[in-house]
mmCIF file of C-alpha atoms in Angstrom:
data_model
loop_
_atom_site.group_PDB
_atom_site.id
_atom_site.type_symbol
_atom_site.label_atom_id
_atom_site.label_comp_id
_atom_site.label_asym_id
_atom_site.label_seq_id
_atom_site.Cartn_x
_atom_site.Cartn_y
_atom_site.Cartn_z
ATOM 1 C CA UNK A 1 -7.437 -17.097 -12.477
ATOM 2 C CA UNK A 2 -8.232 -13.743 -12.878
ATOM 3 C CA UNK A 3 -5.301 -10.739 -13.337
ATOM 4 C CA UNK A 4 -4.884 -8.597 -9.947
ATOM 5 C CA UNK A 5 -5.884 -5.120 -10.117
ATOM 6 C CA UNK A 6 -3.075 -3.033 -11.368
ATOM 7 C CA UNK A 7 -2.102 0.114 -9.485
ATOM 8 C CA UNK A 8 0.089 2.813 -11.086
ATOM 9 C CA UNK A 9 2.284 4.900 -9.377
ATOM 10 C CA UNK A 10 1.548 7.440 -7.069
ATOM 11 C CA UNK A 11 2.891 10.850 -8.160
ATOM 12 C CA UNK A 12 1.291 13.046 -5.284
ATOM 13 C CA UNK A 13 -0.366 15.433 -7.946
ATOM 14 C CA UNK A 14 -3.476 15.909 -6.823
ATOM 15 C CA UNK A 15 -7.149 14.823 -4.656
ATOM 16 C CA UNK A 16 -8.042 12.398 -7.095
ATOM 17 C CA UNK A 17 -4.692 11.065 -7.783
ATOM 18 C CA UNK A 18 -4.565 10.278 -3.773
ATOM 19 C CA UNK A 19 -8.270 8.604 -4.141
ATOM 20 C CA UNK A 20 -7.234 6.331 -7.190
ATOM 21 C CA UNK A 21 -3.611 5.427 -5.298
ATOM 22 C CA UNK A 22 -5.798 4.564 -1.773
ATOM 23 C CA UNK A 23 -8.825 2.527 -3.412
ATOM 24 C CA UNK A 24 -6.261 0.739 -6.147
ATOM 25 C CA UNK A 25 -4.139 -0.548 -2.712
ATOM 26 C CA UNK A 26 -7.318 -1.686 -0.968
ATOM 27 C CA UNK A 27 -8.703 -3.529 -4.114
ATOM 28 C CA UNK A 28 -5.406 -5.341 -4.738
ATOM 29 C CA UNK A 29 -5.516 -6.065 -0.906
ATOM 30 C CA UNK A 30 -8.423 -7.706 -1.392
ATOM 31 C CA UNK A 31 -7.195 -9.693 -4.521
ATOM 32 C CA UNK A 32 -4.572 -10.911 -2.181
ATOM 33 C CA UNK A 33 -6.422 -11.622 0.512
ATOM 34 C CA UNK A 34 -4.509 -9.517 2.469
ATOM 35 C CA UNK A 35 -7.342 -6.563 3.144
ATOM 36 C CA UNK A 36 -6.858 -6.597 6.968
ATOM 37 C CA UNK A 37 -3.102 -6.965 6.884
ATOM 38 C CA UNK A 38 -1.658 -3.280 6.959
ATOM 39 C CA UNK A 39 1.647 -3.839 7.221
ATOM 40 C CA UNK A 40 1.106 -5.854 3.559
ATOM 41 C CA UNK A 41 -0.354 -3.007 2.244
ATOM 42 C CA UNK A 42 1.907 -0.838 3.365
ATOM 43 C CA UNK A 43 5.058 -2.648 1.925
ATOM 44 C CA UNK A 44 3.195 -3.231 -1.089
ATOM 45 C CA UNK A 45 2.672 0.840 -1.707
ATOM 46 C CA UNK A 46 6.172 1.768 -0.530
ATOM 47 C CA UNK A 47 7.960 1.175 -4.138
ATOM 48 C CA UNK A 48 4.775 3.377 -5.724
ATOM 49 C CA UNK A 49 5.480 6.628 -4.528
ATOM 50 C CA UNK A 50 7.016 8.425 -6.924
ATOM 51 C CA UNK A 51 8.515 11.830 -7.266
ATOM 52 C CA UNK A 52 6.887 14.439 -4.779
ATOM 53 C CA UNK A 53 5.312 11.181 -3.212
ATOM 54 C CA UNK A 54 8.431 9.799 -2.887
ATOM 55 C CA UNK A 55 9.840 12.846 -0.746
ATOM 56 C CA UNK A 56 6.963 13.355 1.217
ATOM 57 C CA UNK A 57 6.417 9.563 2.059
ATOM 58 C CA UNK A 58 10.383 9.314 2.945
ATOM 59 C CA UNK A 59 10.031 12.003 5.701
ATOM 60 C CA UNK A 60 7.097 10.346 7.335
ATOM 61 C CA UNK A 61 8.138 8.616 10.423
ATOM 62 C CA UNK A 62 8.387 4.617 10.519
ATOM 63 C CA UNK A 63 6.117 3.917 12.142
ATOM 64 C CA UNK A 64 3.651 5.724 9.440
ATOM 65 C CA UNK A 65 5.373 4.572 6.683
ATOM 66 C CA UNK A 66 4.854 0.177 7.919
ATOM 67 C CA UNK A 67 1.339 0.144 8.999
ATOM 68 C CA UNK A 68 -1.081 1.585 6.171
ATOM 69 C CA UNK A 69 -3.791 2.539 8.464
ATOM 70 C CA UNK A 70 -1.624 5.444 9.392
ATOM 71 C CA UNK A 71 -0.366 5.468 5.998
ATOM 72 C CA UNK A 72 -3.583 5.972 4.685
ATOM 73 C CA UNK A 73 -4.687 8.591 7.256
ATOM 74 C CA UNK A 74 -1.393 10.695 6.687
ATOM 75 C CA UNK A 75 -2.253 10.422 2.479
ATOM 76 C CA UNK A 76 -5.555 11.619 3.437
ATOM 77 C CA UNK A 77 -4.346 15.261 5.276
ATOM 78 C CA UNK A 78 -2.094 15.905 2.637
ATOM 79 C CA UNK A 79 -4.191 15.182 -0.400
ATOM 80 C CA UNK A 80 -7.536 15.994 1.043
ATOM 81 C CA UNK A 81 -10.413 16.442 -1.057
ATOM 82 C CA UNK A 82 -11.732 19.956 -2.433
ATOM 83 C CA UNK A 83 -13.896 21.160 0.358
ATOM 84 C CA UNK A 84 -17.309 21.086 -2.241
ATOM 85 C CA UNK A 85 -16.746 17.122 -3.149
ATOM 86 C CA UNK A 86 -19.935 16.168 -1.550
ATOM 87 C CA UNK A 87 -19.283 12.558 -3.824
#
C-alpha cells in the first residue's frame, strides 16, 4: 500500500502557502476516502495550523472551525490569491 500524501504545517505566510495547505487536505482526503466528509477534514487540519494560523484559526467560530467547507472558504478570504494569478 502506497504512503498517504504528507501535509506540512500550515504557517499562514502567504497565497501559496494557503493553496499547498487546502489541496494537501483534499488529496489526503481522498487517500482516506474521506473526500466528502468535512468534518474529517476539518479535524484532520486542526493540529496543522501553526503560529499566525494557529491564532487566526482559534478565533474563528465553531462552527467554521468543524466543517471544512467553511473552513476552507474562511482560508480562502484571508489568504486570497494576488489579484493577477490568472493560473
Amino acid at each position: 500500500m502506497s504512503s498517504p500524501p504528507h501535509v506540512e504545517r500550515f504557517k499562514g505566510t502567504n497565497w501559496e502557502d494557503c493553496h499547498e495547505f487546502i489541496v494537501a487536505i483534499r488529496a489526503r482526503a481522498l487517500w482516506e476516502g474521506k473526500l466528502r466528509d468535512s468534518a474529517w477534514k476539518a479535524d484532520f487540519a486542526a493540529p496543522l495550523f501553526w503560529n499566525k494560523a494557529l491564532l487566526w484559526q482559534s478565533r474563528l467560530p465553531e462552527d467554521v472551525q468543524a466543517d471544512w467547507s467553511k473552513l476552507e472558504i474562511a482560508l480562502l478570504a484571508r489568504w486570497p490569491p494576488p489579484e493577477d494569478d490568472d493560473e
